[in-house]
PDB file of C-alpha atoms and ligand atoms in Angstrom:
ATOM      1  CA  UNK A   1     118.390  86.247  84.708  1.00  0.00           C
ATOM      2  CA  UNK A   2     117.588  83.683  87.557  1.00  0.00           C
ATOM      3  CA  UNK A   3     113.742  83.692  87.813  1.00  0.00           C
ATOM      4  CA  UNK A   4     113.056  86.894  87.130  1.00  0.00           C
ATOM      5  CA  UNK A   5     110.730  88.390  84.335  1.00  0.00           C
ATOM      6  CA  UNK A   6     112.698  90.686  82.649  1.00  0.00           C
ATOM      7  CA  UNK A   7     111.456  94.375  82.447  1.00  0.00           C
ATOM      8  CA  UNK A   8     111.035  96.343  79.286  1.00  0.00           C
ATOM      9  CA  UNK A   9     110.303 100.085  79.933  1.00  0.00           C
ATOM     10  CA  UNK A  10     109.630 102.722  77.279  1.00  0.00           C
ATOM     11  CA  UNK A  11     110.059 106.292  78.875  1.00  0.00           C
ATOM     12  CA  UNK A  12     108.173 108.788  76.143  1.00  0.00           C
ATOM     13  CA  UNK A  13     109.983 111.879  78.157  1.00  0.00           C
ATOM     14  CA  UNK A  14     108.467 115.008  76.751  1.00  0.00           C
ATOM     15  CA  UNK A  15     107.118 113.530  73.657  1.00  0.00           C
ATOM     16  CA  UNK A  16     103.789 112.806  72.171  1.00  0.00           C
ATOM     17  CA  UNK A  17     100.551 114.584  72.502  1.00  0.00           C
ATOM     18  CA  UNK A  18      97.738 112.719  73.859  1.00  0.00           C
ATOM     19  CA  UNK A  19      96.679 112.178  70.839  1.00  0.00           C
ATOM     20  CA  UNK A  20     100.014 110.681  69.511  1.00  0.00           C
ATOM     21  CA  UNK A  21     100.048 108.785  72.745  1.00  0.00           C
ATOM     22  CA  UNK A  22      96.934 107.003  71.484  1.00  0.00           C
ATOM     23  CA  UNK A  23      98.451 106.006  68.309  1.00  0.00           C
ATOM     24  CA  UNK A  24     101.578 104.711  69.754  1.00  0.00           C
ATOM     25  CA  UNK A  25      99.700 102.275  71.898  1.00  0.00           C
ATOM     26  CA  UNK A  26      97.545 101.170  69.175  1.00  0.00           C
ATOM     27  CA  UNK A  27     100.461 100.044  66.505  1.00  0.00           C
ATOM     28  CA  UNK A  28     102.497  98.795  69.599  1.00  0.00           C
ATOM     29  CA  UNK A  29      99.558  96.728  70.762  1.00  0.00           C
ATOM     30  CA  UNK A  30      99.592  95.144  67.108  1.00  0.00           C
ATOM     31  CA  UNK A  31     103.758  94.898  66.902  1.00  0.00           C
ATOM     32  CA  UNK A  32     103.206  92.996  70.334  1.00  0.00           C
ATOM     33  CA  UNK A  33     100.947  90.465  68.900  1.00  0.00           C
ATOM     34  CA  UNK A  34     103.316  89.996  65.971  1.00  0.00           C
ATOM     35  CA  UNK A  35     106.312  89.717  68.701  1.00  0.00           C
ATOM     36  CA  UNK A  36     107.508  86.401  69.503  1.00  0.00           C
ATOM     37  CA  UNK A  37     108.168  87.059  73.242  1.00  0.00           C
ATOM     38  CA  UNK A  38     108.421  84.991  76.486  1.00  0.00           C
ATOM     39  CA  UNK A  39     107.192  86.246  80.038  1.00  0.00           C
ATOM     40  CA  UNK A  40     108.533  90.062  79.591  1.00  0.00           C
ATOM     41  CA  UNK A  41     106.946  92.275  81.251  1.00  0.00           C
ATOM     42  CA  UNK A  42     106.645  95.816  79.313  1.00  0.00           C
ATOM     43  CA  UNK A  43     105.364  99.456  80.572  1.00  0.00           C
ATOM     44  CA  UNK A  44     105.512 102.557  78.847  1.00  0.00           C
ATOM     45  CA  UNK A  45     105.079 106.038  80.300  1.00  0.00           C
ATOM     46  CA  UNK A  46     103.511 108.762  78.711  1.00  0.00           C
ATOM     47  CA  UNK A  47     103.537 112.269  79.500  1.00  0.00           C
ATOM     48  CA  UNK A  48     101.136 113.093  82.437  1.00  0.00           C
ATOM     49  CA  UNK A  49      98.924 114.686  79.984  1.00  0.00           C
ATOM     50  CA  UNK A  50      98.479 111.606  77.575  1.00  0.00           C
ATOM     51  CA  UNK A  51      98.128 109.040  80.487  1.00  0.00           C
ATOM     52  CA  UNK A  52      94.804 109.180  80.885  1.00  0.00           C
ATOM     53  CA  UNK A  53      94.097 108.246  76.960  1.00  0.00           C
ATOM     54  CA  UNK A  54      97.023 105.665  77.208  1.00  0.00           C
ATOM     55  CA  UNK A  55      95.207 104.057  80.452  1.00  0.00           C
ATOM     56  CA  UNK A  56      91.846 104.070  78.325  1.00  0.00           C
ATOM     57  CA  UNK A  57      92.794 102.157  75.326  1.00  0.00           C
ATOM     58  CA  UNK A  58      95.113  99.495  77.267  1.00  0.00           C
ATOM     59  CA  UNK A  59      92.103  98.871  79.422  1.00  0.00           C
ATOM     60  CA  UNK A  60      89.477  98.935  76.722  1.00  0.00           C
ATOM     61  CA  UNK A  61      91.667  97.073  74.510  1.00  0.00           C
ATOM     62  CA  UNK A  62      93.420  94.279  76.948  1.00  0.00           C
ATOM     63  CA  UNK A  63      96.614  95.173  75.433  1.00  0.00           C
ATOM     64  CA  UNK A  64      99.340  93.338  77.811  1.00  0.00           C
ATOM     65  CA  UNK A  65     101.430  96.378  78.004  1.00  0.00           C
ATOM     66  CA  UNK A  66     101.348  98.128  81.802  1.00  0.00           C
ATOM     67  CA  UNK A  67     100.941 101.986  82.664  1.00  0.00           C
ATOM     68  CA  UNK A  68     103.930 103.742  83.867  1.00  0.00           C
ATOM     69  CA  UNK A  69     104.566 107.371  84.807  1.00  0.00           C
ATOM     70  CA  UNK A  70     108.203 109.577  84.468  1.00  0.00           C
ATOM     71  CA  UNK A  71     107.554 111.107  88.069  1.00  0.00           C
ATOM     72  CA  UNK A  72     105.673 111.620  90.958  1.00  0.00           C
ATOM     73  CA  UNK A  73     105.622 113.949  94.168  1.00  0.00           C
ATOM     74  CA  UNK A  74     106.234 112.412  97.777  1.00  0.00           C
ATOM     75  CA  UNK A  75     103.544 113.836  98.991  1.00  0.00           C
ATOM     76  CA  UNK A  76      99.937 112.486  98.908  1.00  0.00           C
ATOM     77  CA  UNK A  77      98.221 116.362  98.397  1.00  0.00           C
ATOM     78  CA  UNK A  78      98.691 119.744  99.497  1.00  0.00           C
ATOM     79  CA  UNK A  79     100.340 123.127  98.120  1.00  0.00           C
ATOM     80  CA  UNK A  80     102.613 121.899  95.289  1.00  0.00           C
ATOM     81  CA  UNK A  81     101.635 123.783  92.405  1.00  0.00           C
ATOM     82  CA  UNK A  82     102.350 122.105  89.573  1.00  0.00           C
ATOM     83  CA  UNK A  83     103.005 118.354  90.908  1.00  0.00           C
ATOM     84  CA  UNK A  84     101.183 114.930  90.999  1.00  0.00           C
ATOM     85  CA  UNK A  85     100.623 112.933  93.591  1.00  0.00           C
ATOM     86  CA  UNK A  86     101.254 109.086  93.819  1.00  0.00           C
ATOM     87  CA  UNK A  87      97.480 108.620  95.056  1.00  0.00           C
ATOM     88  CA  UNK A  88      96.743 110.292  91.578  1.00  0.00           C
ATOM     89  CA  UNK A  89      98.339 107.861  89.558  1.00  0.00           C
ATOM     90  CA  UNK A  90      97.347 104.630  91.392  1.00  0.00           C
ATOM     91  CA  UNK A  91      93.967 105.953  90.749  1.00  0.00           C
ATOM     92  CA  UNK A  92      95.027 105.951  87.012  1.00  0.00           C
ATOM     93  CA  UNK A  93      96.081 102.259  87.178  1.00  0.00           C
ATOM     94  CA  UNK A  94     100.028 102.947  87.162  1.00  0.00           C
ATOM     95  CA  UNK A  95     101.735 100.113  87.978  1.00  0.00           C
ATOM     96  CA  UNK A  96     105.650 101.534  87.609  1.00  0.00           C
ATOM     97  CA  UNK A  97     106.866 104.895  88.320  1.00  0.00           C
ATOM     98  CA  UNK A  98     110.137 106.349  87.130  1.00  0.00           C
ATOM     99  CA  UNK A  99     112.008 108.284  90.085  1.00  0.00           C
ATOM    100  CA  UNK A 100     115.372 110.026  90.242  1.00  0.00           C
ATOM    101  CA  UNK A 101     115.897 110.061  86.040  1.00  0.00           C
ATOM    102  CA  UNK A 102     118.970 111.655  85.325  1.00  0.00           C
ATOM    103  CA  UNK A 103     117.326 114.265  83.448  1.00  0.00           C
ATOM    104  CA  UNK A 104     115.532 115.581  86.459  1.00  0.00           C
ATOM    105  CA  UNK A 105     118.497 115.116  88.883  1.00  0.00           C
ATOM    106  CA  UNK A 106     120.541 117.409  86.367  1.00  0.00           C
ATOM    107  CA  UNK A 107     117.847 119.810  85.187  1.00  0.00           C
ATOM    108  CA  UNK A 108     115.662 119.834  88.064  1.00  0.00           C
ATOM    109  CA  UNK A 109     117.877 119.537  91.337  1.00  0.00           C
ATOM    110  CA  UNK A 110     116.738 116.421  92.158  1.00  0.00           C
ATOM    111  CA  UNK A 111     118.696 115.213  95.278  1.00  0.00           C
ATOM    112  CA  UNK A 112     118.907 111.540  96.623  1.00  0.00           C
ATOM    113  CA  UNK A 113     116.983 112.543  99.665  1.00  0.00           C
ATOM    114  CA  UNK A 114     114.009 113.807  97.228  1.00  0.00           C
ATOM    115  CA  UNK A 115     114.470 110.482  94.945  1.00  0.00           C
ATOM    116  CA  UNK A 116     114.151 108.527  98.145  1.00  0.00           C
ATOM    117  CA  UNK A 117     111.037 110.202  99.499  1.00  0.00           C
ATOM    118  CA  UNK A 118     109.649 109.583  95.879  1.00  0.00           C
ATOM    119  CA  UNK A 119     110.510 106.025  95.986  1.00  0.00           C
ATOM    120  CA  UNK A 120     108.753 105.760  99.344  1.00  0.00           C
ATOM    121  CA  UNK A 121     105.820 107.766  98.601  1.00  0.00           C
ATOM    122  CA  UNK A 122     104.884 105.227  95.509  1.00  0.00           C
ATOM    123  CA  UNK A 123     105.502 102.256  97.526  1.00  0.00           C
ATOM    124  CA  UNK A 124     102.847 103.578  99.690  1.00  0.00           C
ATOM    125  CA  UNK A 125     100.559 104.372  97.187  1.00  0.00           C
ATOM    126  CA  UNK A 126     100.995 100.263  95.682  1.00  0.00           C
ATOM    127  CA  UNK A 127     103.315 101.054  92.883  1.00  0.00           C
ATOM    128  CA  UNK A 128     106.411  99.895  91.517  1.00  0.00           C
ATOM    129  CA  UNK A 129     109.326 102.540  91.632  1.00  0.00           C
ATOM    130  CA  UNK A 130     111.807 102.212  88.449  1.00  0.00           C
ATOM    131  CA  UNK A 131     114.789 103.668  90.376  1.00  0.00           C
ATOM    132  CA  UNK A 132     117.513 105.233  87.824  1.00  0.00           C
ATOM    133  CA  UNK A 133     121.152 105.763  88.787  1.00  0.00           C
ATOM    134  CA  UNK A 134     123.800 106.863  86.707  1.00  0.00           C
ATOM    135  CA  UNK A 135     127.004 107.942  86.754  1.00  0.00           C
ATOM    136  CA  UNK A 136     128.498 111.117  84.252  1.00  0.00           C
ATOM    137  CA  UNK A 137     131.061 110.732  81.861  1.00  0.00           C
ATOM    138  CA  UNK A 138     133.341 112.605  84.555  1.00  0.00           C
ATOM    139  CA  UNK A 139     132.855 110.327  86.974  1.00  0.00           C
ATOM    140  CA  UNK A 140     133.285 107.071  84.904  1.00  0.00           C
ATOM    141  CA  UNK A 141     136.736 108.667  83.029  1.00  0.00           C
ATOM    142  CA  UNK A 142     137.798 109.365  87.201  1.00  0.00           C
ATOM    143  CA  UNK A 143     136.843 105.466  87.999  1.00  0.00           C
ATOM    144  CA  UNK A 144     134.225 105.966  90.123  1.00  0.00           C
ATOM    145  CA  UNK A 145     131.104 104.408  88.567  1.00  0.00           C
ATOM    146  CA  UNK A 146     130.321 102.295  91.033  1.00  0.00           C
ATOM    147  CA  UNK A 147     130.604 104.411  94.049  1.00  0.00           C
ATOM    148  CA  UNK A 148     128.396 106.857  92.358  1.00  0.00           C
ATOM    149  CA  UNK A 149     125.968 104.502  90.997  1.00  0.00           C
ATOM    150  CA  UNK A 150     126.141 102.284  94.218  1.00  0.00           C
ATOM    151  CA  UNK A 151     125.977 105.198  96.705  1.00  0.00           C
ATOM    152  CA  UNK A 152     122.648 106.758  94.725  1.00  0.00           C
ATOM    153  CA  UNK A 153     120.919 103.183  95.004  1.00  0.00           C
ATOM    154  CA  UNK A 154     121.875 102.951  98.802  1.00  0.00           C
ATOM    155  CA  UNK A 155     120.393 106.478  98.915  1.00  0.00           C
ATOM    156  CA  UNK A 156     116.811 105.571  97.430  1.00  0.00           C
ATOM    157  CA  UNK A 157     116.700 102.527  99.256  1.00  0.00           C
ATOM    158  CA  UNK A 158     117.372 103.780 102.905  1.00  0.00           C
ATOM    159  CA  UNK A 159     114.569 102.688 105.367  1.00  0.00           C
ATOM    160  CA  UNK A 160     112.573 100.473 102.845  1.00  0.00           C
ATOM    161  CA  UNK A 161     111.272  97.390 103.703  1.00  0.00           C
ATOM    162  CA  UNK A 162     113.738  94.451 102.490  1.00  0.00           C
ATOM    163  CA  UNK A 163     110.372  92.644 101.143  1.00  0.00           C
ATOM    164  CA  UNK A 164     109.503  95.498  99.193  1.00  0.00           C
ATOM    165  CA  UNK A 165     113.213  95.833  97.665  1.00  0.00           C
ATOM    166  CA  UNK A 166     112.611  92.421  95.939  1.00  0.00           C
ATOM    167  CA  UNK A 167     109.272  93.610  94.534  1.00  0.00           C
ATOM    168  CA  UNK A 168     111.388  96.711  92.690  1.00  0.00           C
ATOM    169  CA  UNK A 169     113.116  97.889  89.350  1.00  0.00           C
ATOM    170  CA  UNK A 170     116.472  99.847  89.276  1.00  0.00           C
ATOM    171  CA  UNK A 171     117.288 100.993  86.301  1.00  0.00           C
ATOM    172  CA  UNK A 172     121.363 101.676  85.109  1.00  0.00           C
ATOM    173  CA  UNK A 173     121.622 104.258  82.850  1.00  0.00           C
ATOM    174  CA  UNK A 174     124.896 106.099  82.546  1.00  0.00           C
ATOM    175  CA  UNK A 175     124.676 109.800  81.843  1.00  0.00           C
ATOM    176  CA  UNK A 176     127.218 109.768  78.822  1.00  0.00           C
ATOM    177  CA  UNK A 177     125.355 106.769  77.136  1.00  0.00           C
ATOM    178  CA  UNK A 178     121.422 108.653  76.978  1.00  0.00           C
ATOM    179  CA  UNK A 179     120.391 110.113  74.242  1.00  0.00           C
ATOM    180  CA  UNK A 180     124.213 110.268  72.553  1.00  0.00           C
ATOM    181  CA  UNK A 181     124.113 106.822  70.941  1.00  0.00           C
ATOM    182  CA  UNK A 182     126.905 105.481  72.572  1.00  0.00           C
ATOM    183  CA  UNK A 183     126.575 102.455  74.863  1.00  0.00           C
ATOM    184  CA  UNK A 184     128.461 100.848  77.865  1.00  0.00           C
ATOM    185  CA  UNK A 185     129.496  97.615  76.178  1.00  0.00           C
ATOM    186  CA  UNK A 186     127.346  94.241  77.410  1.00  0.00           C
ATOM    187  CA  UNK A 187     130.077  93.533  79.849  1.00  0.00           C
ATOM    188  CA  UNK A 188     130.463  96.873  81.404  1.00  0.00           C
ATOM    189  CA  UNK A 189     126.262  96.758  81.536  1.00  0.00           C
ATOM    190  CA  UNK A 190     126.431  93.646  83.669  1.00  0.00           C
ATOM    191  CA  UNK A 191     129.324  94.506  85.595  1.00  0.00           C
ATOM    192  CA  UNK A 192     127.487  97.446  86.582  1.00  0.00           C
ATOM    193  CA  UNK A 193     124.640  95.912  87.263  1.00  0.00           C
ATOM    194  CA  UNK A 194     125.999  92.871  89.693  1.00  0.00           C
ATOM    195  CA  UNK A 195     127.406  95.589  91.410  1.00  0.00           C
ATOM    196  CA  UNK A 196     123.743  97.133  91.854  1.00  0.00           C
ATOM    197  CA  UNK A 197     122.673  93.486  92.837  1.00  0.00           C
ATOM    198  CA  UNK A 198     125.204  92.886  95.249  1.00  0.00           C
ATOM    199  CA  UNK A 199     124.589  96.204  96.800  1.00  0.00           C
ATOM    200  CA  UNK A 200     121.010  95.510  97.216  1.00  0.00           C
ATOM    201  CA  UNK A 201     122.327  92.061  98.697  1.00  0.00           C
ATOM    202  CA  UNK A 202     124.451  94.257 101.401  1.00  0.00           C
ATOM    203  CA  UNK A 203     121.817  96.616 102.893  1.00  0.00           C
ATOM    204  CA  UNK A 204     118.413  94.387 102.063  1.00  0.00           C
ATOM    205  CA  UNK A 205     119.874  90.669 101.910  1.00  0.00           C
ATOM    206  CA  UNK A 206     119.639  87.918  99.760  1.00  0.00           C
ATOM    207  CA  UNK A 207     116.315  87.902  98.888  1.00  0.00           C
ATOM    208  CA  UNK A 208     115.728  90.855  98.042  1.00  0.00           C
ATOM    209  CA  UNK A 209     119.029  90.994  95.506  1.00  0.00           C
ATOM    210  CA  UNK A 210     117.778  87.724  93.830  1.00  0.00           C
ATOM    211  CA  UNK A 211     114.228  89.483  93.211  1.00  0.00           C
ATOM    212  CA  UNK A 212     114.969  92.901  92.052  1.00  0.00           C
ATOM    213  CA  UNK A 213     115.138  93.563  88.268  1.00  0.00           C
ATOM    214  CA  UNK A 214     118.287  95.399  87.282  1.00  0.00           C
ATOM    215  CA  UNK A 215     117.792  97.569  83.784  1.00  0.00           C
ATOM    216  CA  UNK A 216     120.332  98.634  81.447  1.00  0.00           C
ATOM    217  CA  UNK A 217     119.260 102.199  80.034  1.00  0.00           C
ATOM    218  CA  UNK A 218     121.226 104.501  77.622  1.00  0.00           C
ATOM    219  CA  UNK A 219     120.657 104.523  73.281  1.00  0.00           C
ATOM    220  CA  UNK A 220     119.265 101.041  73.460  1.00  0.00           C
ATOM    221  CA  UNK A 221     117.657  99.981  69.975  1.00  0.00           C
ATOM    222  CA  UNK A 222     116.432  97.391  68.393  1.00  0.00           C
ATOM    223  CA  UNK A 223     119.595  96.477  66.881  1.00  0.00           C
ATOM    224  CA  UNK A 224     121.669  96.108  69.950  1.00  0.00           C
ATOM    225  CA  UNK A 225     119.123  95.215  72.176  1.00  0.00           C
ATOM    226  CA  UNK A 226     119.579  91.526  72.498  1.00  0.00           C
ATOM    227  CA  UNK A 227     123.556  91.817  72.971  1.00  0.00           C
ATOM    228  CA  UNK A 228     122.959  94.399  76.359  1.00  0.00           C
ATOM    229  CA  UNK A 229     120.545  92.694  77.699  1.00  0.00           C
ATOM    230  CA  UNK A 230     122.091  88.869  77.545  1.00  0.00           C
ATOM    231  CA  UNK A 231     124.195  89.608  80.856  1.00  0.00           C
ATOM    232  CA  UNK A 232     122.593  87.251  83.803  1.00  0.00           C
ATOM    233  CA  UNK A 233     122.107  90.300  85.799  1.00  0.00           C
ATOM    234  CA  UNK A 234     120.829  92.725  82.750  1.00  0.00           C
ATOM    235  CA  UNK A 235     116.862  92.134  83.563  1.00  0.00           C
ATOM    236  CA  UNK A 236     115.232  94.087  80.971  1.00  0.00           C
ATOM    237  CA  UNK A 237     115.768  97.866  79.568  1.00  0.00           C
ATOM    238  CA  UNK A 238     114.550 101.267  79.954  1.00  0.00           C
ATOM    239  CA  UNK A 239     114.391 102.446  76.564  1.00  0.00           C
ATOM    240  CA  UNK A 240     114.269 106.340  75.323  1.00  0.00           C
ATOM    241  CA  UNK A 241     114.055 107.505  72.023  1.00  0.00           C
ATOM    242  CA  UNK A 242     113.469 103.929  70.343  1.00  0.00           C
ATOM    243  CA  UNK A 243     110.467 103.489  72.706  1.00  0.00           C
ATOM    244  CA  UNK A 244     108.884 105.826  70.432  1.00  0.00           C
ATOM    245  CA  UNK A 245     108.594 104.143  67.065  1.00  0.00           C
ATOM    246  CA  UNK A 246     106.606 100.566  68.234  1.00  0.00           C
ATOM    247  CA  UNK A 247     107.977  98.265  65.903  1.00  0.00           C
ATOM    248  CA  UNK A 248     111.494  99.339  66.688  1.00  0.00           C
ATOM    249  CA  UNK A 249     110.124  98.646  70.836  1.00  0.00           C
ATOM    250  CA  UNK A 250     108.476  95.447  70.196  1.00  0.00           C
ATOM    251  CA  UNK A 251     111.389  94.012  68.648  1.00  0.00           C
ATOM    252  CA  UNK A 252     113.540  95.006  71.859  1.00  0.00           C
ATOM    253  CA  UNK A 253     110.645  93.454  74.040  1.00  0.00           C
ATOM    254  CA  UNK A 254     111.395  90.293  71.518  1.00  0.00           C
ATOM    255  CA  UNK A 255     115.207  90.615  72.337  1.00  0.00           C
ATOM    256  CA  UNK A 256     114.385  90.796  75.683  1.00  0.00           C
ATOM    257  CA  UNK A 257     112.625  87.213  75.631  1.00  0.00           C
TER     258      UNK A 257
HETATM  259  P1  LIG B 301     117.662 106.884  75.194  1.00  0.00           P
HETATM  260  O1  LIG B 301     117.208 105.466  74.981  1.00  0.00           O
HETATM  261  O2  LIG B 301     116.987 107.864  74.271  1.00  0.00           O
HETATM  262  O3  LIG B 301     119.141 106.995  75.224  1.00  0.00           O
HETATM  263  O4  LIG B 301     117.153 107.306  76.666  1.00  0.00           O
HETATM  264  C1  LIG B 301     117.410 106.470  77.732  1.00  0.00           C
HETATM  265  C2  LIG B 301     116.639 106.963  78.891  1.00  0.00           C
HETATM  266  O5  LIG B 301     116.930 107.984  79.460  1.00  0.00           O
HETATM  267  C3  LIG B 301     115.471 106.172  79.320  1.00  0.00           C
HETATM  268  O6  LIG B 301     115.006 106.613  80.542  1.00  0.00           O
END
């Protein structure tokens, strides 16, 4: 993990009311401050509905944990009932935004050209895409996880700015390993994730490949959180169900130190 501060990410999908949300961030701002942990950075993203609360205690409250959203529309306003824009959530102090979660490619249609736009449009707006790629169990029993996963990254990242690549977060998570409790192993995490590196090195160059942080997603927990993450290029996590309890989170933010 050459110089770079790893990346911690807890993704609260459809869970937790605003009120809940509120809660969370209290008890994980005291688990934090009972964490031994070394330069990690750590976001967590609420629900649209609850990030407004979440933004007001971490700012009333200094807790050192940043705002991140699950989405965002390419577009800065207009017709798009239903949506948000990325000039919305800057305004809430987001600093990361999730974009092309498998979830939303597989429930919601979401195409690489619509994940790329997305990636663009919160660049513009001063944010930090977390850009997810994955591959299904299909494809990885048919060897092909690292076209897939390689040719979604070069898909997000067509026509960005090389310096702006180094500023950003991909995140690995494998379909089969979300939600099921199964993980790739710690080697197949940092295989996987080399091969994101690399990629990045191909169509944005060296800098940029030695700056962006490469996540490892998929039924990470507090238990096996400090094996997947040891691999040099494993920078960090982007954590699902275990993001919701805050001990359990703040002792993978301690793994991850
Ligand atoms: P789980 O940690 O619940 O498997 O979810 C991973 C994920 O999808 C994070 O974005």
């Amino acid at each position: 993990m050459t110089g770079r501060r790893p990346l911690v990410s807890g993704n609260w999908k459809m869970h937790l009311t605003h009120l809940e949300a509120i809660q969370v961030i209290q008890k994980l701002s005291y688990a934090l401050d009972r964490t031994d942990r070394q330069a990690v950075d750590v976001s967590v993203h609420p629900a649209f509905t609850a990030l407004r609360s979440v933004q007001t205690v971490i700012d009333a409250d200094e807790i050192p944990v940043a705002l991140g959203a699950q989405d965002v529309h390419w577009e800065e306003k207009g017709a798009w009932t239903g949506e948000v824009s990325p000039v919305m959530l800057a305004k809430l102090n987001v600093r990361y935004v999730i974009v092309g979660h498998s979830e939303r490619r597989q429930h919601f249609g979401e195409t690489d050209d619509m994940v790329a736009r997305k990636l663009r449009a919160t660049l513009r707006a001063g944010m930090t895409p977390i850009c997810c790629v994955g591959e299904t169990l299909a494809q990885r029993d048919a060897g092909h996880t690292h076209d897939v996963v390689v040719g979604q990254l070069r898909a997000a990242l067509d026509g960005v700015d090389p310096a702006a690549v180094a500023g950003l977060a991909v995140a690995y998570e494998p379909v089969w390993a979300i939600g099921t409790g199964r993980n790739a192993t710690p080697d197949d995490a940092q295989a996987v994730c080399a091969a994101l590196r690399s990629a990045v090195g191909e169509c944005c160059g060296a800098d940029a490949a030695a700056g962006v942080r490469v996540q490892y997603g998929g039924s990470v927990n507090a238990g096996n959180a400090a094996e997947l993450l040891a691999g040099p290029d494993v920078d960090g996590a982007l954590v699902g169900g275990a993001s919701l309890d805050p001990d359990g989170f703040a002792a993978i933010v301690g793994a991850a130190g």
